[in-house]
Amino acid sequence: MSGGSGGGSSAPGRFADYFVICGLDTETGLEPDELSGENFEQTPLRRTFKSKVLARYPENVEWNPFDQDAVGMLCMPKGLAFKTQADSREPQFHSFIITREDGSRTFGFSLTFFEEVTSKQICSAMQTLYHMHNAEYDILHTPPTNDKDSCSSTGDCNGTSVSKLQRFNSYDISRDTLYVSKCICLITPMSFMKACKKVLEQLHQAVTSPQPPPLPLESYIYNILYEVPLPPAGRSLKFSGVYGPIICQRPSTSELPLFDFPVKEVFELLGVENVVQLFTCALLEFQILLYSQHYQRLMTVAETITALMFPFQWQHVYVPILPASLLHFLDAPVPYLMGLHSNGLDDRSKLELPQEANLCFVDVDNHFIELPEDLPQFPNKLEFIQEISEILMAFGIPPEGNLHCSESASKMKSLRACDLVSDKRNGNIAGSPLNSYELLKENETIARLQALVKRTGVTPRESFDCPPSTSSKKDLKIQCDEEEFKIYQLNIQIREVFANRFTQMFADYEVFVIQPSQDKESWFTNREQMQNFDKASFLSDQPEPYLPFLSRFLETQMFASFIDNKIMCHDEDDKDPVLRVFDSRVDKIRLLNVRTPTLRTSMYQKCTTIDEAEKSIELRLAKIDHTAVHPHLLDMKIGQGKYELGFFPKLQSDVLSIGPASNKWTKRNAPAQWRRKDRQKQHTEHLRLDNDQREKYIQEARNLGSTIRQPKLSNLSPSVIAQTNWKFVEGLLKECRNKTKRMLVEKMGREAVELGHGEVNITGVEENTLIASLCDLLERIWSHGLQVKQVRNKYSCMLQRILLDSERRKSDTSPAMSPLRISLIQDMRHIQNISEIKTDVGKARAWVRLSMEKKLLSRHLKQLLSDHELTKKLYKRYAFLRCDDEKEQFLYHLLSFNAVDYFCFTNVFTTILIPYHILIVPSKKLGGSMFTANPWICISGELGETGVLQIPRNILEMTFECQNLGKLTTVQIGHDNSGLYAKWLVEYVMVRNEITGHTYKFPCGRWLGKGMDDGSLERILVGELLTSHTEADERQCRTPPLQQSPSMIRRLVTISPNNKPKLNTGQIQEAIGEAVNGIVKHFHKPEKERGSLTLLLCGESGLVSALEQVFQHGFKSPRLFKNVFIWDFLEKAQTYYETLEQNEMVPEENWQTRARNFCRFMTAINNTPRNIGKDGKFQMLVCLGARDHLLHHWIALLADCPITAQMYEDIALIKDHTLVNSLIRVLQTLQEFNITLEASLVKGIDI
């Protein structure tokens, strides 16, 4: 991205390493290039033939060994092209990158032009190929025709139908001149694209112009290879081309890194909206495929997008120009950014692309982008687009892009006309209407722009319809031309705006970097298990709208590498240059924010660094720091250095193979300090840390997440391809192991916290992100080596097939509340019935979430993959899912998820309808069959409640459907007290979610009926989730199963308070402590992870139960058969305080307020229209007291009440002042928490 690290530290600061010539090797003749994928139905002129590297100067340089395969492939990615005099033969420039396996880069710039073929053998070979082609074509297609010369202008009618092209686009040796492509190329350590383009164009011009150049070509090439230095950081350089001076400048180490491609072109080609979406895809490491007829466009878009990511760097496969022989790399199940050349004839639908759910496809020439599913929005996207648009419009570029970009309007029109001609439905359309159509289109754009200008209030620097004005800043004389300076200005302005987004977003990132406690060596050994960034805390500080993007971005390899770099570089000197620039910007923002604290708001902060950045470039271009030696005559023999007009000659290798013995030029033109600085800067900025231990570490860290860094550009044999695929399989397995381990550690970490160990480090958002990335991995595994590429999602395709098979089999129905049948088909049907999920990918992901929640993911996938016939039919031999050992390990890793509980389906699909199955279990002993009243039930969960459901009499089991209730918390059950026998003893209620299989048990063990127990007609039951038995089912073992402990039924059959096991004061204190502790812990967890507060208040060992024990202790039971409840005591206390107040005999004001409060709550509960019994009322009082922080006041009040003396024995806990004081202190700890009660607990009470 930043010019990469281009080789070893011993490299002298030369501008270029090699000059290369590629083309047709007349010795070997015409070799068809089968790998480039062109078929033999093409006419011979349209076929591709192998090109060769014909010469390179020098032979080799030690710091950048010459890679013949890669250079040959990338200079001419489609091999040789042949044309006749009838075709257009404009020279084409393109640049390319060679990324070595260690991630370092070297840059290439090539100019391809056409030369006449002089070899008779080649011409006659082409003629023979045509004879063969025409003979074959005639046999296959049409009856022979005699008018061979009927289309004399063959070359011009490119637009005619393909069949005619194939028949008549011919070559006649006697009549036509044959031309072949040739290419000259510079290989350089840094990417000075504009300068290299000028060098090559001037060299080509020297060969084609009638006047020979002033010096032999060797002089100019020798000059660029050996006498032109790399400009040091922060300097500009001027050197001589064949016909004029060439200027390049390099940013200083405190500026954004070197980037020399025109950003303008990308915005013209795609428009702002598309560029921002593509940028988002790149940041989230989706697979990105660029598609264009122009190699240089592919390169410009790829380099621009990666340069705009500053300070982050793309960490995965990066091949902006994918040679045709490497097309199988599109199948790679890893993130990549690749560019694919289109021939201009095939449309998008002909491309067979893998796993499109994760693919961002960019048709560069047609202003079109296809986005992956569920792409989150870039933070502040609208304001961001607005800011970029203002800059573009100031330079006269329409924000929605421009169809006439980078090609002259006339060329564009002819291309349009040609398109229309080849469109058979239109017939041949005359030119004039088309031109007026173009003009109208232009006017329409101008009108739209002017409207936008009015809206944004921007004044463009030049009007749209006239060329750029030449009034540059007069005070500085810029050395380069006006147009070039404008490109520099626009580039830096746009880049600053993009960089500013990250400096604002990550202004305080350093605070969250987790520095390793151990030394670097051991840190790297355990790198996979280490957390290097406190994501949870960072995200909890972010504005809500940023979270969908940021939570996924923090999981990327580029972010991990960025933080690794930060950890590795403590002091300023060994800091990565990119990091140094970024940190200095962040520091500036922090200084500003001391005065204006705008951090952590979603308020949009515009870029303020543009002027400063522009000024540095302007100064460098106004005052050139260094001028290189001029080209000069070399020591060549007489007669050498001559060449034929129109042919690029074979150069004299003896003079070009070695540079000057001593670099006099360096000494003459640059002070020693300049050179030393240059070497240091170069060493740190671009060729950094080559032999350093740290570079090795950072490389290792990078490789952790990515399976394969870069495809090797070599002539690929089947064995190499097989080896590559094997690497993919290994990589996928490693990634699966890391992901499952990471998710388990996160999840177990949380459970460990619940047990009081460790500290928590995950949020709901992050869990969602982790599961999304697991789905992404599964999709990549599923699509690796797939036969049919048209299917948009792979496991949904496989699931569909299995569904169809199962339709033919009979489905069996399960008996009452027996365990849910484990059925892959059933789970899929559930997902298909969810109307809210529209896409196949969405369905597949929902199915993964559901299977994880049910702890069946591994089992289901195993079942899917056991159909070997189907797998064979769908997958190639090398596919991951056909590698048995890896597949087994993969399923084993997924099995480990069964160790933890996920609610990733229930918590995400909150609006779907879910069937719930209810089972009410009355006591078998005490004739439930005689029960005559009409029962009802109401179920509540974290997301809502059902409302009252009437239960048909004598029906104890029913299924109903309602919107997802989330995790279930309480059941209210009651009856209308009608009929002769309106008494009902319920043991417990079971409720099951029929989709996820979660079953909740709500223990009761109490009567519902007037005159029975505490006279209650309705009860609130608190439920707990039962553990699933799927794991037990999977392991059939010989040892008998462990007996589950029976759930404690609170009071059964002969219900009297005295039946409850008597606890001593120590045990009661302990119970209170545990109940309060549970509530405190609950509030110390992040909000998204808290369990049910209702369970902590009203569950079996909750606060209500513990306080019940306090009041039961030492309670006098007056007569044998009359039960006295705590509520009776509380009512007596209430009466006492009310009479006190009437007699105005209240001790003090504080006491008075407490007594009044107590009486007010008692009255409200007694007046509720609900038929809850005395114990139900006590539960309500405790819950309300906890909510309003009054419990400790009431305990103090009751301990001093004379009624207590009457109704409690002397040993009672409530009479022991020391114990009461400690109880009050414990209850006071609840004061700092904001307790919100579930609606079902306080229904019908308005306090």
Tab-separated table of N, CA and C in Angstrom, residues 211-267:
chain	number	residue	atom	x	y	z
A	211	GLN	N	12.321	11.259	-36.695
A	211	GLN	CA	13.647	11.775	-36.293
A	211	GLN	C	14.227	10.895	-35.196
A	212	PRO	N	15.468	10.401	-35.358
A	212	PRO	CA	16.040	9.593	-34.277
A	212	PRO	C	16.263	10.473	-33.042
A	213	PRO	N	16.288	9.873	-31.834
A	213	PRO	CA	16.500	10.660	-30.612
A	213	PRO	C	17.936	11.183	-30.570
A	214	PRO	N	18.196	12.231	-29.743
A	214	PRO	CA	19.538	12.834	-29.686
A	214	PRO	C	20.631	11.815	-29.346
A	215	LEU	N	20.336	10.853	-28.468
A	215	LEU	CA	21.347	9.866	-28.045
A	215	LEU	C	20.806	8.461	-28.325
A	216	PRO	N	21.676	7.442	-28.362
A	216	PRO	CA	21.156	6.073	-28.510
A	216	PRO	C	20.226	5.746	-27.326
A	217	LEU	N	19.274	4.822	-27.534
A	217	LEU	CA	18.328	4.440	-26.473
A	217	LEU	C	19.064	3.929	-25.234
A	218	GLU	N	20.200	3.244	-25.467
A	218	GLU	CA	20.951	2.689	-24.332
A	218	GLU	C	21.298	3.770	-23.309
A	219	SER	N	21.623	4.984	-23.782
A	219	SER	CA	22.016	6.057	-22.862
A	219	SER	C	20.886	6.383	-21.886
A	220	TYR	N	19.667	6.451	-22.433
A	220	TYR	CA	18.522	6.816	-21.576
A	220	TYR	C	18.215	5.694	-20.584
A	221	ILE	N	18.316	4.451	-21.066
A	221	ILE	CA	17.980	3.327	-20.190
A	221	ILE	C	19.057	3.157	-19.116
A	222	TYR	N	20.314	3.327	-19.521
A	222	TYR	CA	21.422	3.278	-18.561
A	222	TYR	C	21.210	4.338	-17.484
A	223	ASN	N	20.800	5.530	-17.922
A	223	ASN	CA	20.574	6.652	-17.008
A	223	ASN	C	19.507	6.305	-15.960
A	224	ILE	N	18.378	5.764	-16.434
A	224	ILE	CA	17.272	5.490	-15.491
A	224	ILE	C	17.623	4.328	-14.562
A	225	LEU	N	18.435	3.364	-15.067
A	225	LEU	CA	18.775	2.206	-14.226
A	225	LEU	C	19.859	2.515	-13.202
A	226	TYR	N	20.853	3.333	-13.589
A	226	TYR	CA	22.023	3.468	-12.724
A	226	TYR	C	22.282	4.879	-12.202
A	227	GLU	N	21.720	5.890	-12.885
A	227	GLU	CA	22.121	7.253	-12.526
A	227	GLU	C	21.010	8.091	-11.897
A	228	VAL	N	19.777	7.573	-11.957
A	228	VAL	CA	18.676	8.324	-11.323
A	228	VAL	C	18.416	7.691	-9.954
A	229	PRO	N	18.573	8.459	-8.862
A	229	PRO	CA	18.345	7.881	-7.530
A	229	PRO	C	16.858	7.941	-7.173
A	230	LEU	N	16.499	7.193	-6.134
A	230	LEU	CA	15.155	7.363	-5.548
A	230	LEU	C	15.163	8.673	-4.786
A	231	PRO	N	14.149	9.494	-4.928
A	231	PRO	CA	14.128	10.695	-4.079
A	231	PRO	C	13.968	10.276	-2.624
A	232	PRO	N	14.705	10.874	-1.695
A	232	PRO	CA	14.499	10.542	-0.273
A	232	PRO	C	13.150	11.087	0.188
A	233	ALA	N	12.729	10.612	1.362
A	233	ALA	CA	11.439	11.055	1.906
A	233	ALA	C	11.424	12.580	2.033
A	234	GLY	N	10.320	13.174	1.588
A	234	GLY	CA	10.157	14.621	1.732
A	234	GLY	C	10.894	15.437	0.680
A	235	ARG	N	11.422	14.788	-0.371
A	235	ARG	CA	12.163	15.529	-1.396
A	235	ARG	C	11.535	15.320	-2.760
A	236	SER	N	11.938	16.217	-3.714
A	236	SER	CA	11.496	16.034	-5.092
A	236	SER	C	12.723	15.837	-5.977
A	237	LEU	N	12.503	15.225	-7.121
A	237	LEU	CA	13.607	14.849	-8.013
A	237	LEU	C	13.221	15.157	-9.453
A	238	LYS	N	14.206	15.652	-10.204
A	238	LYS	CA	13.971	15.922	-11.621
A	238	LYS	C	15.015	15.143	-12.403
A	239	PHE	N	14.588	14.410	-13.444
A	239	PHE	CA	15.564	13.740	-14.310
A	239	PHE	C	15.101	13.844	-15.757
A	240	SER	N	15.938	13.426	-16.680
A	240	SER	CA	15.621	13.667	-18.096
A	240	SER	C	15.099	12.414	-18.762
A	241	GLY	N	13.986	12.587	-19.488
A	241	GLY	CA	13.524	11.524	-20.367
A	241	GLY	C	14.165	11.752	-21.732
A	242	VAL	N	13.659	11.062	-22.748
A	242	VAL	CA	14.217	11.244	-24.097
A	242	VAL	C	13.896	12.642	-24.603
A	243	TYR	N	12.672	13.113	-24.342
A	243	TYR	CA	12.247	14.386	-24.935
A	243	TYR	C	11.977	15.496	-23.938
A	244	GLY	N	12.029	15.225	-22.660
A	244	GLY	CA	11.719	16.314	-21.737
A	244	GLY	C	11.952	15.887	-20.311
A	245	PRO	N	11.935	16.869	-19.377
A	245	PRO	CA	12.206	16.550	-17.973
A	245	PRO	C	11.039	15.778	-17.340
A	246	ILE	N	11.366	14.962	-16.358
A	246	ILE	CA	10.346	14.194	-15.633
A	246	ILE	C	10.553	14.496	-14.147
A	247	ILE	N	9.425	14.755	-13.473
A	247	ILE	CA	9.515	15.159	-12.058
A	247	ILE	C	8.765	14.157	-11.193
A	248	CYS	N	9.347	13.768	-10.084
A	248	CYS	CA	8.576	12.982	-9.116
A	248	CYS	C	8.901	13.492	-7.719
A	249	GLN	N	7.961	13.320	-6.791
A	249	GLN	CA	8.187	13.796	-5.429
A	249	GLN	C	7.688	12.733	-4.462
A	250	ARG	N	8.340	12.685	-3.305
A	250	ARG	CA	8.009	11.645	-2.335
A	250	ARG	C	7.660	12.290	-1.001
A	251	PRO	N	6.552	11.875	-0.406
A	251	PRO	CA	6.129	12.492	0.859
A	251	PRO	C	7.150	12.257	1.972
A	252	SER	N	7.172	13.165	2.941
A	252	SER	CA	8.086	13.002	4.072
A	252	SER	C	7.510	11.958	5.020
A	253	THR	N	8.283	11.585	6.033
A	253	THR	CA	7.833	10.520	6.945
A	253	THR	C	6.695	10.983	7.853
A	254	SER	N	6.390	12.291	7.823
A	254	SER	CA	5.271	12.733	8.671
A	254	SER	C	3.998	12.925	7.847
A	255	GLU	N	4.062	12.595	6.553
A	255	GLU	CA	2.868	12.735	5.697
A	255	GLU	C	2.300	11.357	5.377
A	256	LEU	N	1.137	11.372	4.686
A	256	LEU	CA	0.557	10.108	4.231
A	256	LEU	C	1.540	9.448	3.263
A	257	PRO	N	1.611	8.115	3.255
A	257	PRO	CA	2.610	7.422	2.431
A	257	PRO	C	2.445	7.716	0.934
A	258	LEU	N	3.482	7.358	0.180
A	258	LEU	CA	3.488	7.590	-1.262
A	258	LEU	C	2.311	6.897	-1.942
A	259	PHE	N	1.639	7.639	-2.812
A	259	PHE	CA	0.546	7.062	-3.611
A	259	PHE	C	0.441	7.877	-4.884
A	260	ASP	N	0.596	7.221	-6.036
A	260	ASP	CA	0.775	7.991	-7.270
A	260	ASP	C	-0.269	7.688	-8.340
A	261	PHE	N	-1.394	7.094	-7.929
A	261	PHE	CA	-2.443	6.796	-8.919
A	261	PHE	C	-3.523	7.863	-8.846
A	262	PRO	N	-4.209	8.169	-9.950
A	262	PRO	CA	-5.224	9.242	-9.902
A	262	PRO	C	-6.532	8.796	-9.245
A	263	VAL	N	-6.776	9.292	-8.031
A	263	VAL	CA	-8.036	9.008	-7.321
A	263	VAL	C	-9.228	9.470	-8.159
A	264	LYS	N	-9.012	10.559	-8.884
A	264	LYS	CA	-10.065	11.150	-9.729
A	264	LYS	C	-10.710	10.079	-10.613
A	265	GLU	N	-9.870	9.240	-11.210
A	265	GLU	CA	-10.390	8.250	-12.158
A	265	GLU	C	-11.335	7.270	-11.467
A	266	VAL	N	-11.002	6.884	-10.233
A	266	VAL	CA	-11.845	5.917	-9.517
A	266	VAL	C	-13.221	6.509	-9.245
A	267	PHE	N	-13.248	7.782	-8.816
A	267	PHE	CA	-14.539	8.417	-8.527
A	267	PHE	C	-15.333	8.649	-9.809
